[in-house]
XYZ file of C-alpha atoms in Angstrom:
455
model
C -1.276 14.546 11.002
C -4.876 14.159 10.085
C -8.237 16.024 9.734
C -10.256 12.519 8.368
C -13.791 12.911 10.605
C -14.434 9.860 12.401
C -17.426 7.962 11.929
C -19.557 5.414 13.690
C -18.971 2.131 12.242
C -20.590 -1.051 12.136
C -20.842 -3.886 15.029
C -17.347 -5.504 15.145
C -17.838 -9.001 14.509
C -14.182 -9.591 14.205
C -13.993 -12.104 17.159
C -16.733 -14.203 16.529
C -15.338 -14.579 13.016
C -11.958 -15.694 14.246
C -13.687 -18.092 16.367
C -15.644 -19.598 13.606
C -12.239 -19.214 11.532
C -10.427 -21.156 14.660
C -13.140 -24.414 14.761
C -13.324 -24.831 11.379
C -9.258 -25.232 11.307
C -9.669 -27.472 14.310
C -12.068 -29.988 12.600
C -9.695 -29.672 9.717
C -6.652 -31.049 11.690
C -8.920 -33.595 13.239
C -9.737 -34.636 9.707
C -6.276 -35.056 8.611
C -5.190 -37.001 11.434
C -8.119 -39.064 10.294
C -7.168 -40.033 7.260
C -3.422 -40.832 8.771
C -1.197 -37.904 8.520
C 1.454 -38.059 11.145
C 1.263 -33.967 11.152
C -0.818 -31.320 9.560
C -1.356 -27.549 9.636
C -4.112 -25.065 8.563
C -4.444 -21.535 7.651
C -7.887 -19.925 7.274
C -8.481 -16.355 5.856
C -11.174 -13.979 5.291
C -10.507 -10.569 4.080
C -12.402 -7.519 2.617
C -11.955 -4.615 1.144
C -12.607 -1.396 -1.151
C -10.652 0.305 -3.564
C -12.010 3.283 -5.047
C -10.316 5.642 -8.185
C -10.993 8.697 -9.767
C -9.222 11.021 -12.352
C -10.103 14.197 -13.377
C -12.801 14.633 -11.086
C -14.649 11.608 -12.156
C -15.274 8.259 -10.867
C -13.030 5.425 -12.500
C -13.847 2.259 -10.529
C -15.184 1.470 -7.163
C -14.384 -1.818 -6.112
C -15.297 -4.092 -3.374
C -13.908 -7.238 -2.315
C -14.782 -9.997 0.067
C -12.124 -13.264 0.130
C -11.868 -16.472 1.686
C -9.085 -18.914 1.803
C -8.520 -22.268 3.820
C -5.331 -24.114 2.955
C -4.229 -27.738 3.974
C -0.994 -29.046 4.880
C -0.564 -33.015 5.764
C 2.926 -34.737 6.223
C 2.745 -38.600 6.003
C 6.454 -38.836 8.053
C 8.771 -36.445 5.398
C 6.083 -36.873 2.651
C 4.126 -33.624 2.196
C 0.853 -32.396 0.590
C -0.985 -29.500 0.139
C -4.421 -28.083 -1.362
C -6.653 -25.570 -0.930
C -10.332 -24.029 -1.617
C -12.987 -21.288 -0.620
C -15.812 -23.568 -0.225
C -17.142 -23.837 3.509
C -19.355 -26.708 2.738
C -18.379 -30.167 4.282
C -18.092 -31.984 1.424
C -15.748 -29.358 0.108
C -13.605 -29.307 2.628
C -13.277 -32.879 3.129
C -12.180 -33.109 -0.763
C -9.174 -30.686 0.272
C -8.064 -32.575 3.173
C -8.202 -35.947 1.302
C -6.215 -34.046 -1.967
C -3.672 -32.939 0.499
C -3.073 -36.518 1.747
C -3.097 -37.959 -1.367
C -0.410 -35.618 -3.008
C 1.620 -36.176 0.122
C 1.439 -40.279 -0.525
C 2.867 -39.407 -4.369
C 5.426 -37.506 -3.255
C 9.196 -37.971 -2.465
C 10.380 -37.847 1.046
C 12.121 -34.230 2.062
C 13.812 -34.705 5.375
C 13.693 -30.896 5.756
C 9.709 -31.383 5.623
C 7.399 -31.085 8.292
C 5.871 -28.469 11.104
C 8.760 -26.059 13.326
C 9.417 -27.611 16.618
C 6.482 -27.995 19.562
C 8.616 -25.933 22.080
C 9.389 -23.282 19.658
C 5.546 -22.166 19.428
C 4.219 -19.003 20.488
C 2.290 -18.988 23.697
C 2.022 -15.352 24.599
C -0.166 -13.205 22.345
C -0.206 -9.217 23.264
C -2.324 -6.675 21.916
C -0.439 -5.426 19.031
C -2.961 -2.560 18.455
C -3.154 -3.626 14.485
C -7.024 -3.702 14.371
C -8.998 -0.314 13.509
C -11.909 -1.146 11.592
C -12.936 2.046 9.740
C -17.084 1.472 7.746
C -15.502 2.978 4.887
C -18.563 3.670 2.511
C -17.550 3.721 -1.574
C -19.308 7.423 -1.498
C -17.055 8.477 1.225
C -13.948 6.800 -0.046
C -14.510 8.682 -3.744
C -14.773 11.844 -1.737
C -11.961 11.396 -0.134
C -10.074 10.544 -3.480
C -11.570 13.452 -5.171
C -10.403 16.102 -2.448
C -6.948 14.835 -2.888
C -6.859 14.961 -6.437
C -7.956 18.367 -6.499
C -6.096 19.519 -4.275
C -3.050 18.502 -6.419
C -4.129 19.871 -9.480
C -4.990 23.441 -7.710
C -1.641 23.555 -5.798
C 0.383 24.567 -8.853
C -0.824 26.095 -12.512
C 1.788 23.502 -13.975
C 0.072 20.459 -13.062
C -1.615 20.152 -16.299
C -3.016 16.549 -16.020
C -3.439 13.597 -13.504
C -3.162 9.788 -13.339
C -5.357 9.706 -10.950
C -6.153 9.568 -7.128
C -7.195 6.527 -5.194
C -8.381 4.988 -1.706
C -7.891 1.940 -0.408
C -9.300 -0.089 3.069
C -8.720 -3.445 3.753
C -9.616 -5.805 6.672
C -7.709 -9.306 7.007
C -8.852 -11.930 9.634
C -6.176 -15.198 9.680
C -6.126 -18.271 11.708
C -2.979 -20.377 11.680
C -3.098 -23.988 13.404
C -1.194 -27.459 13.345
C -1.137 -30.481 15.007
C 1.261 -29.560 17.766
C -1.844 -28.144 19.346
C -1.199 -24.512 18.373
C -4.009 -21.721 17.022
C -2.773 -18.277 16.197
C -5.157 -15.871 15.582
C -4.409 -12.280 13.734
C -6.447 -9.588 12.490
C -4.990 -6.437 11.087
C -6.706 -3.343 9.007
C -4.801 -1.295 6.482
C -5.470 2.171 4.798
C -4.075 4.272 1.943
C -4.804 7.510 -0.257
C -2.833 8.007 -2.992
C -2.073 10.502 -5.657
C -0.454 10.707 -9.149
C -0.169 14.146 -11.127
C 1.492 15.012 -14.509
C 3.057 18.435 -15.198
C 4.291 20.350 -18.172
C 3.578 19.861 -21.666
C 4.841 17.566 -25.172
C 8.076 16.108 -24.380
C 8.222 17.994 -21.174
C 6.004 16.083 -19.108
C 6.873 14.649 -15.719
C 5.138 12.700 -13.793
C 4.955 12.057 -9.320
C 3.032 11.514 -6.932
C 2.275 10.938 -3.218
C 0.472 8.297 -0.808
C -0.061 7.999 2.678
C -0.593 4.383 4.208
C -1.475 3.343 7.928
C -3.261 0.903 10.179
C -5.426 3.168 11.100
C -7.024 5.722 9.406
C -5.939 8.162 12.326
C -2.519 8.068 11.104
C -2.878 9.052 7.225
C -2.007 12.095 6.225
C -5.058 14.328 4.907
C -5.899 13.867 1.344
C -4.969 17.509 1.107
C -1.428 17.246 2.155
C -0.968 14.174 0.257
C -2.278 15.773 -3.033
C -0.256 19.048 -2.327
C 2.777 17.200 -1.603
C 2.333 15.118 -4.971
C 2.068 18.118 -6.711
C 5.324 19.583 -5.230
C 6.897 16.530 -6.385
C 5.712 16.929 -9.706
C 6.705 20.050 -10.487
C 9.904 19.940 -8.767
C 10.703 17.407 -11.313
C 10.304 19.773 -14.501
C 13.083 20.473 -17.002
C 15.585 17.386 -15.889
C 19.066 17.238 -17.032
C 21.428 13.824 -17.517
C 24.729 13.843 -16.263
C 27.578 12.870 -17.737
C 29.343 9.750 -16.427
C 30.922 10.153 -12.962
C 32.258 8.484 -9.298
C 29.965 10.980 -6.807
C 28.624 10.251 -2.871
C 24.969 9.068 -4.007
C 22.334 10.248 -1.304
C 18.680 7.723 -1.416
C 15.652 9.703 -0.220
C 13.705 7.622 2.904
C 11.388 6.393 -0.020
C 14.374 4.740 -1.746
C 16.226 3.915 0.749
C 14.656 0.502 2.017
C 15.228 -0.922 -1.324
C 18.837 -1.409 -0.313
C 17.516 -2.949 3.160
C 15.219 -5.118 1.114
C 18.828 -6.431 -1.065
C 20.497 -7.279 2.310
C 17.297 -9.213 2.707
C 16.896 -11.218 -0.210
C 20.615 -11.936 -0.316
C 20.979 -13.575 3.489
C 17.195 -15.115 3.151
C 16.903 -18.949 3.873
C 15.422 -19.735 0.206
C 18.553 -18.084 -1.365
C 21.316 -18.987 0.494
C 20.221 -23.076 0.392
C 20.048 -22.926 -3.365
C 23.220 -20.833 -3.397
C 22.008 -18.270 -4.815
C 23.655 -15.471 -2.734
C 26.060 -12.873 -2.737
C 26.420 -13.369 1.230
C 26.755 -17.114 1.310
C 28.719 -17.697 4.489
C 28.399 -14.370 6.019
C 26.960 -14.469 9.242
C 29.963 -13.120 11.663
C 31.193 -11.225 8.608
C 31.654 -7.136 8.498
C 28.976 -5.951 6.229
C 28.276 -2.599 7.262
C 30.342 0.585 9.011
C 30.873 -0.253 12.982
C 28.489 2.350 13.997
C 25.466 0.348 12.248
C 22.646 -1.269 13.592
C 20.126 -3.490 12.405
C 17.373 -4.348 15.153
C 14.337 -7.022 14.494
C 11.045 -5.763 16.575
C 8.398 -7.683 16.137
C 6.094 -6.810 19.003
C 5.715 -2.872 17.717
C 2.760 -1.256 19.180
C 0.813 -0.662 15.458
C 3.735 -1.995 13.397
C 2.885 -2.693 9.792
C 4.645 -6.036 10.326
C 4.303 -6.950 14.173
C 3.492 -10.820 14.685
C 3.567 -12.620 17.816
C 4.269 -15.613 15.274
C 5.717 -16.398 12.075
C 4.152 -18.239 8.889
C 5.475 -21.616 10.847
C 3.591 -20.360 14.261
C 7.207 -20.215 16.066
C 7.277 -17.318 18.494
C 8.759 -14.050 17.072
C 11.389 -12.072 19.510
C 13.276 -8.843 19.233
C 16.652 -9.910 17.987
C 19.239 -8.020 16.120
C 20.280 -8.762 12.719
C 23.053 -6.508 12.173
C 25.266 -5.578 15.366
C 28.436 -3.190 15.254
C 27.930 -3.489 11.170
C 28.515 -7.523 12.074
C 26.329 -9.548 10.376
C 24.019 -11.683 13.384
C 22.552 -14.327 11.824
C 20.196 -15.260 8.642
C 16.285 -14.996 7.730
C 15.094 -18.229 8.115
C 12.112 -20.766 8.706
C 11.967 -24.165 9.914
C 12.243 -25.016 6.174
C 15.235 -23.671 5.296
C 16.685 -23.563 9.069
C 16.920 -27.514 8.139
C 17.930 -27.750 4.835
C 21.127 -25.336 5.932
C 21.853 -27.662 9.499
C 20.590 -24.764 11.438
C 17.922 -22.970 13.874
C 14.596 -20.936 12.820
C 14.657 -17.274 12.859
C 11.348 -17.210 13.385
C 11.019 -15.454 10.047
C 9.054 -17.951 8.021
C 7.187 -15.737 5.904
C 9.432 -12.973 6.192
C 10.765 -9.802 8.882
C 8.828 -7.964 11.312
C 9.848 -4.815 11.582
C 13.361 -3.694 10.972
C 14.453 -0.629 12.284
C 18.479 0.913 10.974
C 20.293 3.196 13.223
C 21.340 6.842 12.841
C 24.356 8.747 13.037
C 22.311 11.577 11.029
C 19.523 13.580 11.185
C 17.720 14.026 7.837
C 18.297 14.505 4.340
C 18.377 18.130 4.511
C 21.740 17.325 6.655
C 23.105 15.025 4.547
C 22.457 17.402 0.962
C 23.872 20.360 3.196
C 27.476 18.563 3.734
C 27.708 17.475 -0.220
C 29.717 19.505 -2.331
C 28.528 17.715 -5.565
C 26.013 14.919 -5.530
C 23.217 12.580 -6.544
C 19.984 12.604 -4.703
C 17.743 9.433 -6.152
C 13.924 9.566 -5.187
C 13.493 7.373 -8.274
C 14.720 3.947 -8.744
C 13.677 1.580 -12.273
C 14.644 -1.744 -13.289
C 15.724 -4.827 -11.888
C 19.418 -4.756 -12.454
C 20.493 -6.415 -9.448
C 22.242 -9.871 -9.835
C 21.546 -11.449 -6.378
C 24.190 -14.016 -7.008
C 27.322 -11.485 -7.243
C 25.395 -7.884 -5.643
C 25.704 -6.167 -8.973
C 24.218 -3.315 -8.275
C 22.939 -1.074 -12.114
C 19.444 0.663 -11.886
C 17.789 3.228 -13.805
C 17.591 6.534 -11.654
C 15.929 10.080 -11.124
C 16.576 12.824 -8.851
C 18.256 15.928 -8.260
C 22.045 17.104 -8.996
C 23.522 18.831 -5.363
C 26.134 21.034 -5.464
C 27.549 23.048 -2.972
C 24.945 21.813 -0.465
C 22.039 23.020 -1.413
C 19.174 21.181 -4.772
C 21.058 22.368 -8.208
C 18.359 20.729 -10.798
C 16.335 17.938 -11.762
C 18.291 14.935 -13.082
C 16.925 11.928 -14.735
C 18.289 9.391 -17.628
C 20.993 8.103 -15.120
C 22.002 4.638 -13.915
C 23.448 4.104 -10.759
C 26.159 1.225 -10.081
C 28.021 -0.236 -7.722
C 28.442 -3.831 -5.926
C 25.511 -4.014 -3.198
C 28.833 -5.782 -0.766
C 31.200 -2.454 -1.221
C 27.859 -0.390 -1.494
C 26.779 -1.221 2.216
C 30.615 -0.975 3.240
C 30.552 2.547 2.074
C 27.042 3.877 3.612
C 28.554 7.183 5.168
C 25.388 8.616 7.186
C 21.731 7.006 7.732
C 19.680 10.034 8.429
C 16.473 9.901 11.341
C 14.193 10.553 8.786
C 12.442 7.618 9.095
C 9.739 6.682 5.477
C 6.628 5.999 8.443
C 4.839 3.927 5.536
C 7.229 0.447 5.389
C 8.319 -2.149 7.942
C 11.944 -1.264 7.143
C 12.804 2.094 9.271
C 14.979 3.768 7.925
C 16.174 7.584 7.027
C 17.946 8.836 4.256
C 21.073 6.901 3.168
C 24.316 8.461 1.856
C 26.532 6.080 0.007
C 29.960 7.283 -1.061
C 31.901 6.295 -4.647
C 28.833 5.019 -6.598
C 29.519 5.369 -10.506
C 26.340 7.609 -12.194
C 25.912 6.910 -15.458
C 24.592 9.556 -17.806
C 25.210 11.371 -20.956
C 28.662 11.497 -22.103
């Protein structure tokens, strides 16, 4: 997938870091116990990065970061504090343990409070293969940028303009202890190159783009595909037409698709469903999806852009499933919310690791090919979801099919349906799999969604 040269890169001081990043949290606890609190936890971070954009074949900004966070967590029995600083020097962090304890003495009791379970924390910690440091130099990083810009703007005579093309490298080191004894230690690099182009003229204008994201720079696309494939996008988008007002099999693009993975999520998340704020209160056991539909949890991935051998609460992760036979399997929970609804941590606090959806497709070119008159959406806008009863009403863009095959450019449309009868009606999920999100999934067709256009 990629022609990006390695280089030699610095010393990696990553361990020693985490080490100093691991003591630190330890003398932290110690501290807290000090001064009383029954339990504690601590998480420690230290993360850099660059960000680099052009347009128009100049420089716009080059920026570099370097962070560092430490944040306390005391319980006094149900009572519980918190604070939090960037300052490394004793004094400093002393003053955040002792705020922590005395918000936790003002507080009200919470008898869902305190730290997950002692036996429920990880104590096997495999090589995930998330670490891939890359000594990105700004110079480097706005050639990079540059080469995929231009190579947008010179893949079509259309493209008459640009937002812009970026690149982005991060490195995060994390430590995550408490008082059960427990140290979890992550590190994890991330890359991206990006690129946003503008075609046409006036009125006529339409804007895409393209980006590539990975753990390792290995695994991006070249900034010459990524700009060429923006500019396909782009153009491909020219001349749009509404639609006037309709019931028609809705196809989402792999791009899109997740979003209506990421609904499913917020609606059967802990933090939702104990304020009853949820569409699939009292769903677990429930038919949500067509019998041939699988939703699997894999946290342990190999260079997965969400694997964790522990959650926020440092309770071992697992592969579980979530959706079975279109059954709903359980909920996304914490310790937190796992106790405030009477039951057991998903090991989720903090959110999935890696979803992955099953097929009964192969790609979208396979699910456009069997539509005699549809809606593909690559574009979704607004927020018009209502989480409470899965309303489902969001701006869209795309492309009208008939007789299986593209027709034209579509945009001005709203798409609608109720997320509940929306996932009861997903027809195909294609193997087309978006690499650049924890949620794998292909294209998604959804029959008997109302488009809303002109007319």
């Amino acid at each position: 997938m990629n022609a990006i040269s390695p280089d030699l890169h610095a010393a990696d001081d990553s361990q020693a870091r985490l080490d100093r990043l691991s003591e630190l949290s330890e003398r932290l606890l110690a501290r807290a116990r000090a001064l009383g609190a029954s339990q504690a936890e601590v998480s420690c971070s230290e993360e850099t990065g660059l960000d680099v954009n052009v347009r128009l074949g100049e420089v716009e900004t080059v920026e570099s970061t370097r962070d560092r966070g430490i944040a306390v967590t005391v319980y006094f029995g149900h009572r519980k504090g918190s604070a939090s600083t960037a300052d490394l020097h004793e004094s400093s962090l002393e003053a955040t343990v002792a705020q922590a304890c005395a918000i936790a003495r003002h507080t009200e009791d919470d008898p869902a409070s305190g730290l997950a379970d002692a036996a429920l924390m990880a104590r096997a910690f495999p090589d995930l293969d998330s670490w891939h440091p890359w000594a990105l130099e700004a110079d480097a990083a706005v050639d990079l940028a540059l080469a995929c810009e231009a190579a947008g703007r010179d893949a079509d005579p259309r493209i008459g303009n640009s937002d812009g093309a970026s690149v982005g490298s991060n490195a995060s080191l994390s430590v995550y202890a408490n008082s059960h004894g427990f140290i979890g230690r992550e590190r994890t690099t991330s890359y991206s190159i990006g690129c946003a182009l503008i075609a046409g003229q006036g009125e006529g204008m339409q804007r895409d783009g393209w980006y590539s994201s990975a753990l390792a720079r290995e695994d991006l696309q070249t900034p010459q595909a990524i700009g060429r494939r923006a500019a396909e996008r782009t153009v491909a988008r020219l001349q749009p037409r509404s639609l006037a007002t309709a019931q028609m099999p809705v196809i989402f693009a792999p791009e899109i698709s997740r979003s209506l993975v990421g609904h499913l999520l917020g609606a059967i998340s802990g933090g939702a469903l104990y304020r009853r704020a949820s569409f699939l209160l009292d769903s677990v056991g429930q038919p949500l999806f067509p019998a041939w539909l699988d939703i699997d949890e894999r946290p342990h991935l190999r260079r997965g852009l969400r694997s964790a051998a522990f959650d926020g609460d440092g309770v071992a992760t697992r592969e579980s499933a979530l959706v079975s036979g279109g059954v709903l399997q359980r909920y996304v929970l914490g310790s937190y919310s796992a106790r405030r609804l009477g039951l057991q941590t998903t090991a989720n606090a903090g959110g999935v690791h890696n979803l992955r959806v099953s097929a009964n497709a192969k790609d979208l070119a396979e699910l456009v090919a069997g539509q005699s008159r549809a809606l593909l959406v690559t574009e979704l806008m607004g927020q018009g979801v209502n989480a409470v009863t899965g309303d489902y009403s969001r701006g869209a863009g795309g492309f009208l099919v008939e007789n299986g095959a593209i027709s034209h450019p579509v945009d001005n449309v709203t798409v609608a349906g109720n997320l509940r009868q929306m996932f009861q009606r997903i027809a195909a999920v294609g193997a087309d799999i978006d690499p650049r999100s924890h949620i794998h999934i292909g294209s998604v067709l959804v029959d008997g969604l109302t488009v809303a256009g002109e007319g």
